[in-house]
Short mmCIF file of C-alpha atoms and ligand atoms in Angstrom, two decimals:
data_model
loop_
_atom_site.label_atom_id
_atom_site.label_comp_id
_atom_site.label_asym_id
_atom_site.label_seq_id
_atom_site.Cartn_x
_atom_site.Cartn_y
_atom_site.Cartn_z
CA UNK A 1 53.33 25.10 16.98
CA UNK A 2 55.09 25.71 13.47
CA UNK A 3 52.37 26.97 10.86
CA UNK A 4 52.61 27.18 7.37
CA UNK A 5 51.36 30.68 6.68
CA UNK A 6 52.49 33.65 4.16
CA UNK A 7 56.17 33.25 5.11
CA UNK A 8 56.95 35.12 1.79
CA UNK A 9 56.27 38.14 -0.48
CA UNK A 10 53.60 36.92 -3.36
CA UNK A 11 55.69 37.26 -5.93
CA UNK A 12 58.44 35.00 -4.69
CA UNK A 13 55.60 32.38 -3.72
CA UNK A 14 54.76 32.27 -7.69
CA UNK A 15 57.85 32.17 -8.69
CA UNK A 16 58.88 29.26 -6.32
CA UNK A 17 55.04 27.62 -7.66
CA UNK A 18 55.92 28.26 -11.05
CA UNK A 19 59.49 27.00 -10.74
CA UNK A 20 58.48 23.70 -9.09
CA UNK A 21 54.83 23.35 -8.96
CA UNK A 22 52.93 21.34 -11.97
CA UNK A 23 49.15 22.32 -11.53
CA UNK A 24 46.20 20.38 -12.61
CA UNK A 25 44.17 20.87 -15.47
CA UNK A 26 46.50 23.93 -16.29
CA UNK A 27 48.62 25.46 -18.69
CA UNK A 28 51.58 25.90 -16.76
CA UNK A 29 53.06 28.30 -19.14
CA UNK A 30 50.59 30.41 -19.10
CA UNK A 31 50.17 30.63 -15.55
CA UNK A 32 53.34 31.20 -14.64
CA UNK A 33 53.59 34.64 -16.92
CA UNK A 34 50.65 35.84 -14.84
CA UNK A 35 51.36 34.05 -11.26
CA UNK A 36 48.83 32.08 -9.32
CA UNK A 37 46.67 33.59 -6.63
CA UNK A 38 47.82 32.12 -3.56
CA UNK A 39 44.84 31.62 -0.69
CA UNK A 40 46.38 31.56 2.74
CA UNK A 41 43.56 31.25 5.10
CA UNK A 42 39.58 30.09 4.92
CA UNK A 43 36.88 30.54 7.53
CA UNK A 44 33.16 29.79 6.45
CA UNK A 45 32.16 30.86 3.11
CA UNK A 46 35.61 33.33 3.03
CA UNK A 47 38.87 32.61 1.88
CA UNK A 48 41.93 35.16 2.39
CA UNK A 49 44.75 35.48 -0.49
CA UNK A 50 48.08 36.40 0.27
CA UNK A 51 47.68 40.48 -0.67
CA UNK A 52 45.05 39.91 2.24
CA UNK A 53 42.04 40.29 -0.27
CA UNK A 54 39.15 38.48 1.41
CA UNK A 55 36.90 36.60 -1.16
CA UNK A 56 33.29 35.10 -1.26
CA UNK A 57 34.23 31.02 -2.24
CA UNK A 58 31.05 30.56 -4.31
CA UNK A 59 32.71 26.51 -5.15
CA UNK A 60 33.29 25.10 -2.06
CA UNK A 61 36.87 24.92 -3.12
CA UNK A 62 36.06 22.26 -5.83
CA UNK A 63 32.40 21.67 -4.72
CA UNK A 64 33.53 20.13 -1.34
CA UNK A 65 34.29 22.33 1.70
CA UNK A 66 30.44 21.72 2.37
CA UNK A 67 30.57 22.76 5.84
CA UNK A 68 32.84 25.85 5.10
CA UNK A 69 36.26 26.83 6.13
CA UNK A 70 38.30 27.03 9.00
CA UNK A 71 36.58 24.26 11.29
CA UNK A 72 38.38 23.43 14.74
CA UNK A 73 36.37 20.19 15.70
CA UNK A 74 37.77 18.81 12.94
CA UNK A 75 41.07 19.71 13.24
CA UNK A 76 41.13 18.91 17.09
CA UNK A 77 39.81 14.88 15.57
CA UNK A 78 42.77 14.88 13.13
CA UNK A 79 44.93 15.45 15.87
CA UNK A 80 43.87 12.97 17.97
CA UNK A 81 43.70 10.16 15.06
CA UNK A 82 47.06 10.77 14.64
CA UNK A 83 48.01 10.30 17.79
CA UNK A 84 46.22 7.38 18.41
CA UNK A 85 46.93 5.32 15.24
CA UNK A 86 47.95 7.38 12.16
CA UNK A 87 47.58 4.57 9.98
CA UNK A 88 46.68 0.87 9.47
CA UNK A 89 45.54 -1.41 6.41
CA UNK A 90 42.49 -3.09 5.75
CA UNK A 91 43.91 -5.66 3.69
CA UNK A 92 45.09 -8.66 5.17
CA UNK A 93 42.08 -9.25 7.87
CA UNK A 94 42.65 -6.25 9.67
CA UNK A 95 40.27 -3.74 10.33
CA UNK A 96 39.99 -0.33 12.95
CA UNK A 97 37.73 1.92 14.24
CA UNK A 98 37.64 5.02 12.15
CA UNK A 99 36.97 2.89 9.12
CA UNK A 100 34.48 0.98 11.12
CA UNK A 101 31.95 3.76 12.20
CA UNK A 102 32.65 5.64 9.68
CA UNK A 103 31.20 2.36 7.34
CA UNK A 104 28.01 2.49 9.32
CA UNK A 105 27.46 5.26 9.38
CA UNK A 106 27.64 6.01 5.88
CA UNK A 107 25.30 2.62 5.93
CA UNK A 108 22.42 4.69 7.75
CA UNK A 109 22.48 7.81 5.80
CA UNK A 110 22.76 5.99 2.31
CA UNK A 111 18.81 4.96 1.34
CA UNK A 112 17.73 1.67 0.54
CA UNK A 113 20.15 -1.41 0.73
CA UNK A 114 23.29 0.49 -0.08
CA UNK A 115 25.02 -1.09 3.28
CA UNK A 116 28.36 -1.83 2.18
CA UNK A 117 31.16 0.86 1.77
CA UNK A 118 34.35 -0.02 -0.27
CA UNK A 119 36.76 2.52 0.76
CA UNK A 120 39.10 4.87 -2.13
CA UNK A 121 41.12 7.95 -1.77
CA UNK A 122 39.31 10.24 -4.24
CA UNK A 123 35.99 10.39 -6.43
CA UNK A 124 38.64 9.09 -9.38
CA UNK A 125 39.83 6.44 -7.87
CA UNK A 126 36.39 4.99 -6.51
CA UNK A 127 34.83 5.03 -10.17
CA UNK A 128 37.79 3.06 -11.15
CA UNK A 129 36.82 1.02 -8.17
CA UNK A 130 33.34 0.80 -9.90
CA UNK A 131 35.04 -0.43 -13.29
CA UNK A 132 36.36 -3.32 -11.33
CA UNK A 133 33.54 -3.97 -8.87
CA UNK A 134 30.28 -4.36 -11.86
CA UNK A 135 32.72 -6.58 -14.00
CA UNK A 136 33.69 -8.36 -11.43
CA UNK A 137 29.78 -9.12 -10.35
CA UNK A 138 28.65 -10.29 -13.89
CA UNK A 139 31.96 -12.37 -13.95
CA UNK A 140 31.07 -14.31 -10.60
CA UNK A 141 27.40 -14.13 -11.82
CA UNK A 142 28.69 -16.60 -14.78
CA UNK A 143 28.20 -13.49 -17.59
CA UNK A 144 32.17 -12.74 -18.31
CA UNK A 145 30.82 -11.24 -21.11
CA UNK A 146 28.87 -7.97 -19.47
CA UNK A 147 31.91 -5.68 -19.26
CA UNK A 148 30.30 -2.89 -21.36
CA UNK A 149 29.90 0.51 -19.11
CA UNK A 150 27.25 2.48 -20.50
CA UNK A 151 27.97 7.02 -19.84
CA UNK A 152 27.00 10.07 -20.84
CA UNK A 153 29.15 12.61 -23.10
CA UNK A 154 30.40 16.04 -21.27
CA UNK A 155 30.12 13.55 -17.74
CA UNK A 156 32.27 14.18 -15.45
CA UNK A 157 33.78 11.09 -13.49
CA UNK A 158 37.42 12.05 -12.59
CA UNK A 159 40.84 11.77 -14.50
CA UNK A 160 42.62 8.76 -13.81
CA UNK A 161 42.31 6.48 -16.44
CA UNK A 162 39.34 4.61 -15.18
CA UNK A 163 37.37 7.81 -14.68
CA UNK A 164 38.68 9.73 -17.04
CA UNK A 165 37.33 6.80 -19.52
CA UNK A 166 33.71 6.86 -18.04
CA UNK A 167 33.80 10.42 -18.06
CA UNK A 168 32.83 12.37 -21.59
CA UNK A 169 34.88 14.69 -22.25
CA UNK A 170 36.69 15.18 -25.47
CA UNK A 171 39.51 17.28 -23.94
CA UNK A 172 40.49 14.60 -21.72
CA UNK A 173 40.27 11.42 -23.92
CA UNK A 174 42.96 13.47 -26.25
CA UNK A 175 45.74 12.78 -24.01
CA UNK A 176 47.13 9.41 -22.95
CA UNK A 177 44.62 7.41 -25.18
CA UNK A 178 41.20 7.60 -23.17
CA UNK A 179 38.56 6.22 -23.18
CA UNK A 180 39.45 2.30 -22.22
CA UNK A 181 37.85 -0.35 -24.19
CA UNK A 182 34.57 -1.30 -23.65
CA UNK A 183 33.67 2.06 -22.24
CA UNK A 184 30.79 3.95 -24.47
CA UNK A 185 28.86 7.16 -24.73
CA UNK A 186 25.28 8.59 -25.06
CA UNK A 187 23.90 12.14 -25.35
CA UNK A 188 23.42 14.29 -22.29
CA UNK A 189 20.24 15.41 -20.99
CA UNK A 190 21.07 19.18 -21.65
CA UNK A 191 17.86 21.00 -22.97
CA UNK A 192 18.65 24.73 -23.00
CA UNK A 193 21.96 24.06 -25.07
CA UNK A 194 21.02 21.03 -27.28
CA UNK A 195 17.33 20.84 -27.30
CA UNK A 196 16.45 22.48 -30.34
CA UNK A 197 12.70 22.81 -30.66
CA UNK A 198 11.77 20.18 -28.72
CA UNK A 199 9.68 20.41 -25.34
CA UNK A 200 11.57 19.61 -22.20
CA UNK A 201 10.09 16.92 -21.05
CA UNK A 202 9.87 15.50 -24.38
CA UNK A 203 13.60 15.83 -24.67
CA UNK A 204 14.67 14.41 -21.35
CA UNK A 205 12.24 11.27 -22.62
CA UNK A 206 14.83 11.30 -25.73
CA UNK A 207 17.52 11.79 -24.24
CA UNK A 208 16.91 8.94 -21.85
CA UNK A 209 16.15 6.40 -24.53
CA UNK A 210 19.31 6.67 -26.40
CA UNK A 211 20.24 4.26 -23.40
CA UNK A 212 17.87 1.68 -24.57
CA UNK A 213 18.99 2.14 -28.43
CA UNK A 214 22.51 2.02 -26.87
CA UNK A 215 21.86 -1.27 -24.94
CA UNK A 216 19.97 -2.91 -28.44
CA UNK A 217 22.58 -1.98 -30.19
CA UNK A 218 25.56 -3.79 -28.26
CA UNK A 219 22.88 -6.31 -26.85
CA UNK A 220 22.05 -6.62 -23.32
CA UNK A 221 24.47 -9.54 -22.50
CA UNK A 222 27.01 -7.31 -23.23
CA UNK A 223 26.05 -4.41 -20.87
CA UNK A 224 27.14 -4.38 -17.40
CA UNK A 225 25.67 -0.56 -16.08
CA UNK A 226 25.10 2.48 -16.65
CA UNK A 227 26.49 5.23 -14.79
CA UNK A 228 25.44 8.78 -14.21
CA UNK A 229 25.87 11.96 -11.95
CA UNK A 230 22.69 13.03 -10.56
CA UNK A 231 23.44 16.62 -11.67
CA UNK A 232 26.38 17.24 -14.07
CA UNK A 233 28.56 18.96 -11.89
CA UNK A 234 31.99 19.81 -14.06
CA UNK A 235 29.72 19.99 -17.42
CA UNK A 236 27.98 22.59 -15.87
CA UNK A 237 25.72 22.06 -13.43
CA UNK A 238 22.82 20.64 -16.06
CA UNK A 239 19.97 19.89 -14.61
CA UNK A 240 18.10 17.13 -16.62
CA UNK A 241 14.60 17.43 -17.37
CA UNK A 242 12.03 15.75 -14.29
CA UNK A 243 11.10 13.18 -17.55
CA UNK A 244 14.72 11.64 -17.57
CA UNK A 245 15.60 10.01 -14.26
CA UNK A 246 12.56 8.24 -14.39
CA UNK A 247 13.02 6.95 -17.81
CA UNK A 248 16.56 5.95 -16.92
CA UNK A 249 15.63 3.95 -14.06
CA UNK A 250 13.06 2.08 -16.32
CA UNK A 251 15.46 1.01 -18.95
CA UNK A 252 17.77 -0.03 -16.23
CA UNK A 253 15.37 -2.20 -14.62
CA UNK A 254 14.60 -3.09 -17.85
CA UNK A 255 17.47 -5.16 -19.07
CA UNK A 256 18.71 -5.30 -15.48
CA UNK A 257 21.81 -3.76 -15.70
CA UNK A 258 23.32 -2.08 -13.27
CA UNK A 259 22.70 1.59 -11.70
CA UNK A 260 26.04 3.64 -10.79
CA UNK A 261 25.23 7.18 -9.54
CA UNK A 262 28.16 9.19 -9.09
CA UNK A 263 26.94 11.31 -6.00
CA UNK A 264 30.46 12.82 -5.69
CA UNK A 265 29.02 16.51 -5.59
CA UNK A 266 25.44 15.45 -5.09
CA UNK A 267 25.81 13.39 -1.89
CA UNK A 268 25.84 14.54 2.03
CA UNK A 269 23.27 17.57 1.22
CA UNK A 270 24.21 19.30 -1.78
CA UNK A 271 21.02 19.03 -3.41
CA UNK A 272 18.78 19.83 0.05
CA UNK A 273 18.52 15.99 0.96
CA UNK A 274 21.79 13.19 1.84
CA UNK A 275 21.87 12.13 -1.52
CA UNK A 276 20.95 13.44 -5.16
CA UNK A 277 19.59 10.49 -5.95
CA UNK A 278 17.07 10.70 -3.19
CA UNK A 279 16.00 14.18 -5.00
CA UNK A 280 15.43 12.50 -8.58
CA UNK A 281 13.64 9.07 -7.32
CA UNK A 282 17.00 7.24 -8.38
CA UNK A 283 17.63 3.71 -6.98
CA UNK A 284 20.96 2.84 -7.84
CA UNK A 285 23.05 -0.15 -7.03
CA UNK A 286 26.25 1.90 -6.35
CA UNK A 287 26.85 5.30 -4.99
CA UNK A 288 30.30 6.63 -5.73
CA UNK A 289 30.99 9.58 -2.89
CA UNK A 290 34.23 12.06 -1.94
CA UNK A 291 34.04 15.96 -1.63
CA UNK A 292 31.62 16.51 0.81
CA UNK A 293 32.30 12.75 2.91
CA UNK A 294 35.05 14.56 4.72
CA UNK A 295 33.86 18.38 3.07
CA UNK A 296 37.39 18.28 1.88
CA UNK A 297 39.49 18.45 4.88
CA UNK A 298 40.70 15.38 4.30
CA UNK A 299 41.17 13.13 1.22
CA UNK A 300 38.80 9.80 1.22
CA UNK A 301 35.91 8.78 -1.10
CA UNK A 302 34.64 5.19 -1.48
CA UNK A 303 31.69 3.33 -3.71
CA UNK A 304 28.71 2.15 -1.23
CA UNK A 305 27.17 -1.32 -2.82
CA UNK A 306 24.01 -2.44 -2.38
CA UNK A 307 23.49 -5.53 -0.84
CA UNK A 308 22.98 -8.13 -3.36
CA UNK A 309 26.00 -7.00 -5.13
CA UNK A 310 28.21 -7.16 -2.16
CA UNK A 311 27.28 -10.60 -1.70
CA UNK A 312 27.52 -11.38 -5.24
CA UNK A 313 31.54 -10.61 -5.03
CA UNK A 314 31.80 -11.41 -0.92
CA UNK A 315 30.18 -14.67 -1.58
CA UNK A 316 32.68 -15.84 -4.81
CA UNK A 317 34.82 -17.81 -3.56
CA UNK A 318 37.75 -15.70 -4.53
CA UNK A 319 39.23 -12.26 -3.14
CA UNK A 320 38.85 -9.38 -5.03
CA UNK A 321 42.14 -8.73 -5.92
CA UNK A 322 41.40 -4.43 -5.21
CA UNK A 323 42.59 -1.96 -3.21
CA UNK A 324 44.37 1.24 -1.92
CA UNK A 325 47.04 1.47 0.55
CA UNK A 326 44.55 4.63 1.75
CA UNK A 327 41.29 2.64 1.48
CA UNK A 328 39.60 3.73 4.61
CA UNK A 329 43.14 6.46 6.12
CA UNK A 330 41.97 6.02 10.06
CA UNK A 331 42.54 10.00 9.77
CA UNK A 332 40.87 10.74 6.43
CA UNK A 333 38.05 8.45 8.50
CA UNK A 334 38.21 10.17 11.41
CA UNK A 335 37.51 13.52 9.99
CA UNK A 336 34.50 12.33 7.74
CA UNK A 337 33.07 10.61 10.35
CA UNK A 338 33.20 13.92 12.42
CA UNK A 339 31.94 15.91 9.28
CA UNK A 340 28.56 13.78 8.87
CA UNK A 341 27.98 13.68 12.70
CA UNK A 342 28.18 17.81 12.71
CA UNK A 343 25.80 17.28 9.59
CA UNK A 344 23.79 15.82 11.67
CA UNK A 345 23.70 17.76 14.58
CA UNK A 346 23.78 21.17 12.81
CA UNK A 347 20.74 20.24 10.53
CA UNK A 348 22.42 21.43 7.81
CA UNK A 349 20.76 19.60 4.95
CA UNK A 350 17.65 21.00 6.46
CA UNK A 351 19.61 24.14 6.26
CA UNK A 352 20.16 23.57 2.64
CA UNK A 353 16.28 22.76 1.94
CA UNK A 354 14.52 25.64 4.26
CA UNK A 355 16.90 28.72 4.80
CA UNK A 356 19.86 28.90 1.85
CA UNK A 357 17.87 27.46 -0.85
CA UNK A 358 14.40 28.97 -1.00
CA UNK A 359 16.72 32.53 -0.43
CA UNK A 360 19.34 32.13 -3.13
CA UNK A 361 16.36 30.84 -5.22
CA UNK A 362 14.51 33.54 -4.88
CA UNK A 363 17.78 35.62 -5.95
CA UNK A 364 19.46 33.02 -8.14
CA UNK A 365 16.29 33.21 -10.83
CA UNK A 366 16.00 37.04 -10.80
CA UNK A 367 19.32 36.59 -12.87
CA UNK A 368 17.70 35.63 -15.84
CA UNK A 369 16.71 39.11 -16.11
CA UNK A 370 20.01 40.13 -17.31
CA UNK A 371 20.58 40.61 -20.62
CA UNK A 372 23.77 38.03 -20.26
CA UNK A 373 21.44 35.53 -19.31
CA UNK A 374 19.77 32.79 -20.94
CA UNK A 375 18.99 30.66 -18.29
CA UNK A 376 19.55 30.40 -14.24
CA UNK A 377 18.93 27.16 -12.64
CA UNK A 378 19.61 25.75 -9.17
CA UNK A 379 18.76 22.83 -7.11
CA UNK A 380 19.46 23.15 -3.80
CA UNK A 381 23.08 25.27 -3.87
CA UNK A 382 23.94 23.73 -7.22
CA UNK A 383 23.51 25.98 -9.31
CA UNK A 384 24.36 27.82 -13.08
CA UNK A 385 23.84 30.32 -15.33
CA UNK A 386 24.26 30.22 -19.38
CA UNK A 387 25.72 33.30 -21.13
CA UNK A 388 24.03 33.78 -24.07
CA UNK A 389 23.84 36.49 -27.03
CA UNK A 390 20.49 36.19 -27.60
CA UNK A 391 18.20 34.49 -24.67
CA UNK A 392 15.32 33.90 -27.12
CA UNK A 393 17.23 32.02 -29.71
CA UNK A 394 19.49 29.89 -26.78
CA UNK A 395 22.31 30.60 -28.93
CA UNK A 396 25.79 30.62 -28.97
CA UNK A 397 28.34 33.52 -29.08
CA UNK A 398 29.89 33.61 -32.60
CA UNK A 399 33.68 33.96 -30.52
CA UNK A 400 35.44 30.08 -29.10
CA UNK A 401 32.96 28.64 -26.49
CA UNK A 402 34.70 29.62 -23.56
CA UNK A 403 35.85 33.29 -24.28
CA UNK A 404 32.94 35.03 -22.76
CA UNK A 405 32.37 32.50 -19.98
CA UNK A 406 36.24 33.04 -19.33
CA UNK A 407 35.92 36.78 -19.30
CA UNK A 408 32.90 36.63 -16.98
CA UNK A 409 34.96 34.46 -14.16
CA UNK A 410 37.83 37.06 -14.54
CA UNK A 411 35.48 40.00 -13.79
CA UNK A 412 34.42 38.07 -10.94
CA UNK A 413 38.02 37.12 -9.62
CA UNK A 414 38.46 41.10 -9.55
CA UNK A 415 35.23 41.16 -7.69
CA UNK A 416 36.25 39.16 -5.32
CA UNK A 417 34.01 36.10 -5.87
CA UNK A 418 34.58 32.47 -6.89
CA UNK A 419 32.44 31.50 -9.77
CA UNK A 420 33.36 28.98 -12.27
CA UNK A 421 33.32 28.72 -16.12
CA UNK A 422 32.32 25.90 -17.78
CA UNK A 423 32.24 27.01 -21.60
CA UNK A 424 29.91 30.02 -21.43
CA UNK A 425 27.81 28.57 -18.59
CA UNK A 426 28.99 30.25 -14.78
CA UNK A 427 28.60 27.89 -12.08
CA UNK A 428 28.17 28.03 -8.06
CA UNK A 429 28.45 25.49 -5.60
CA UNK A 430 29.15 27.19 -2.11
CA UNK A 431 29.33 25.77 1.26
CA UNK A 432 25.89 24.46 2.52
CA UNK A 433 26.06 26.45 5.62
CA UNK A 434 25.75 29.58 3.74
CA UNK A 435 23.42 32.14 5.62
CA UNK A 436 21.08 34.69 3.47
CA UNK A 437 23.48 37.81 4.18
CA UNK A 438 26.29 35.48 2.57
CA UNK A 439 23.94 34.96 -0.15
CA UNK A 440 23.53 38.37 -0.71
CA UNK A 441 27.09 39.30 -0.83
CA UNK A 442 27.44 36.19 -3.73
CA UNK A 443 24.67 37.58 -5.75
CA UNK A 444 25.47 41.38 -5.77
CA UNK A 445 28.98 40.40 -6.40
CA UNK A 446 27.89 37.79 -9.34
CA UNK A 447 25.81 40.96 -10.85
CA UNK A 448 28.68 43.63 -10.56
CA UNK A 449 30.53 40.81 -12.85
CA UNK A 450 27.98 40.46 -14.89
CA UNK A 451 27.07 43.74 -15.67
CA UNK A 452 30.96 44.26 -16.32
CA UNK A 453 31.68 41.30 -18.62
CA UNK A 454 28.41 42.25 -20.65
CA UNK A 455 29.56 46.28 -20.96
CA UNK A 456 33.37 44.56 -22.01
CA UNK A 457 31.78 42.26 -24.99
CA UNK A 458 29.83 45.26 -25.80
CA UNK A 459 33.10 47.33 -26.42
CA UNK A 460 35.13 44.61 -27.71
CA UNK A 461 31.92 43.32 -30.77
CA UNK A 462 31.67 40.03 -28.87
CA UNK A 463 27.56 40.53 -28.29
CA UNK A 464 27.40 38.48 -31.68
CA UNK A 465 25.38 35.00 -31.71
CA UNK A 466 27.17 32.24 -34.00
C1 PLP B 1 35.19 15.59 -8.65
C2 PLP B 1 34.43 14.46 -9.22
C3 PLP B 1 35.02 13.19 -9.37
C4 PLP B 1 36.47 12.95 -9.13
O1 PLP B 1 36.82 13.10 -7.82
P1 PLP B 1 38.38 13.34 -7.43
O2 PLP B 1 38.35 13.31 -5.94
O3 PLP B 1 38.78 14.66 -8.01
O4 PLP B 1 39.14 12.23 -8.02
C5 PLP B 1 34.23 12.15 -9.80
N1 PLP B 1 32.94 12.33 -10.08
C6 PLP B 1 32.34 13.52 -9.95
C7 PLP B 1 30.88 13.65 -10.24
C8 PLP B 1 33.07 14.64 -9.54
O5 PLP B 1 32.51 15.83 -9.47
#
């Protein structure tokens, strides 16, 4: 069998990915003076580069490898798939097998009535999905006029132009003329960075209301749904406050508008149960889902609909004029399908809730000791940690946001250990089947960085709050 391994010297692999490769979310300049670390192999928690440096991934790759590297059941499924029928379409009255089971049983693990999976290639792609599907059930519902999507700033809800649009962040609407119409934003539930004085749960309660000022203010027969991630994953990994959820899902019910949760991180286990929403008391009419569907080894993500709104749009009259020539891959199927069933039979949410979350707790908040660190939360193995100057104050370093957070992931890249920066916050999300010794390895590493990145701003006058 041919394999694709480290058939060249690094530095002629960077050149060739700096000559020809465009990378996402990157400065390509930039990168290509310093050359991009190239990962050649992954096995569990570990991924090998090509100098044969063996790291700890503390991201899942991008929060999705949630049963870890290097798995041969689900290679040995792709295989066959292909084999047997590499690809069909859904479209024109056709259906198959892989996109069959794989429907029910997303169907059985999703709570509630959330029965009905529209199939997409990628968390983007289903939230544009979304766009069409809630404007397309007020249409048929005889309210044309409901098209307004109600989000949060710093959300994260993918890049294409749909999801890039719902999403909040400023960085991304300043190229290619983002947000969309009819697409607005309200404050995030982050307490430790924007709460000021106020009491937690007191600010979660405020937080949550701008959603009812927001809905006054356009008026409630404009306002098709709100959508939200569980946990903000790419802003951070904020937790909201326990008053928010709760206060969200009143408003909602409310004016009856429509509940998206955007479980793309949060769903299959992340959080210690299937779903996120299960862990904040969230009952939402759509559940958008990738990453850990397939846990990355193949690309698929889809929007599962609740009942009445699948009959809503079934039930119209009319077809909805929607779809990917990927919606439900028989492979990308194949290999999710396989994913949840090992879920299943490896217990590995329960994993998640008794074994590598009470541990990496029990590690995870000793971090706030440091002197770097301001605050350390984690719900089941989502979890981050804000750099801050002065813990008592919550400030700010006086330098860019981003600088310190920035040097703390490169300490940790020398260390060996993938942890992201968002700003000055340092994020984790690693595989759920994690074991304590692995956790150990991630923390001591995490701490080396730390310690490192705070003696560096010590020597370079960075210590300063703004
Ligand atoms: C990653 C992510 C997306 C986008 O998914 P892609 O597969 O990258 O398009 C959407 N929503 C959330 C919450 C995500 O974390």
């Amino acid at each position: 069998m041919t394999k694709i391994t480290n058939h060249l010297p690094t530095k002629e692999l960077q050149a060739l990915d700096a000559a020809h490769h465009m990378h996402p979310f990157t400065e390509d300049a930039a990168l290509a003076k310093k050359g991009a670390r190239i990962i050649t192999r992954g096995k569990g928690v570990w991924l090998t580069d090509s100098e044969g440096q063996q790291i700890i991934d503390g991201m899942a790759g991008l929060w999705c490898v949630n049963i870890g590297y290097g798995r041969k059941d689900l290679a040995e499924v792709a295989a066959q798939q292909m084999e047997e029928l590499c690809y069909y379409n859904t479209f024109f009255q056709t259906s198959h097998v892989p996109a069959i089971a794989l429907a029910a049983k997303i169907a059985e693990l999703a709570p509630g009535d959330l029965n009905h999976v529209f199939y997409a290639g990628s968390g983007s792609e289903a939230n544009d999905t979304n766009i069409r599907l809630v404007r397309r059930y007020w249409d048929v519902k005889g309210k044309p006029e409901k098209t307004v999507i109600i989000s949060r700033k710093n959300a994260y809800h993918g890049s294409t132009m749909g999801g890039g649009s719902l999403g909040g962040m400023t960085g991304i609407w300043a190229q290619g003329g983002l947000p969309i119409p009819d697409i607005v934003h309200i404050d995030q539930p982050y307490w430790w960075g924007e709460g000021g004085d106020m009491d937690e749960d007191d600010f979660g309660l405020a937080r949550a209301r701008e959603l009812e000022k927001k809905i006054e203010e356009i008026g409630p027969d404009r306002v098709a749904a709100f959508i939200g991630e569980p946990i903000q994953g790419a802003g951070g990994v904020i937790v909201p406050p326990a008053t928010y959820w709760p206060e969200i899902q009143r408003i909602c019910d409310k004016y009856g508008i429509l509940l998206i949760a955007d479980e793309v991180i949060t769903g299959f286990g992340r959080t210690g149960n299937w779903f996120g929403s299960q862990t904040f008391g969230i009952k939402p009419h759509i559940m958008t889902i990738a990453k850990g569907l397939s846990s990355g080894y193949a690309p698929i993500g889809g929007s599962i609909i609740c009942d009445e709104v699948y009959e809503t749009i079934a039930t119209s009259g009319d077809d909805f004029n929607h779809g990917y020539t990927y919606s439900g891959h028989p492979v990308a199927s194949a290999v999710a399908l396989k994913n949840l069933e090992i879920m299943q039979d490896e217990k590995i949410v329960e994993h998640v809730r008794d074994v590598a979350h009470p541990y990496l707790m029990e590690r995870w908040q000793k971090l706030a000791d440091h002197p770097l660190v301001g605050e350390a939360k984690l719900v089941g193995l989502m979890g981050s940690i804000a750099l801050t100057p002065d813990k008592a104050a919550r400030a700010r370093f006086a330098s860019d946001a981003g600088t310190v957070g920035y040097r703390c992931r490169e300490r940790c890249f020398a260390n060996n250990l993938i942890m992201r920066h968002v700003g000055d916050r340092m994020i984790i999300a690693p595989s759920l089947t994690i074991t304590p010794a692995e956790i150990d390895v991630l923390v001591d590493r995490a701490t080396t960085s730390l310690d490192e990145c705070y003696a560096g701003l010590k020597s370079d006058g960075l210590l300063k709050a703004a």
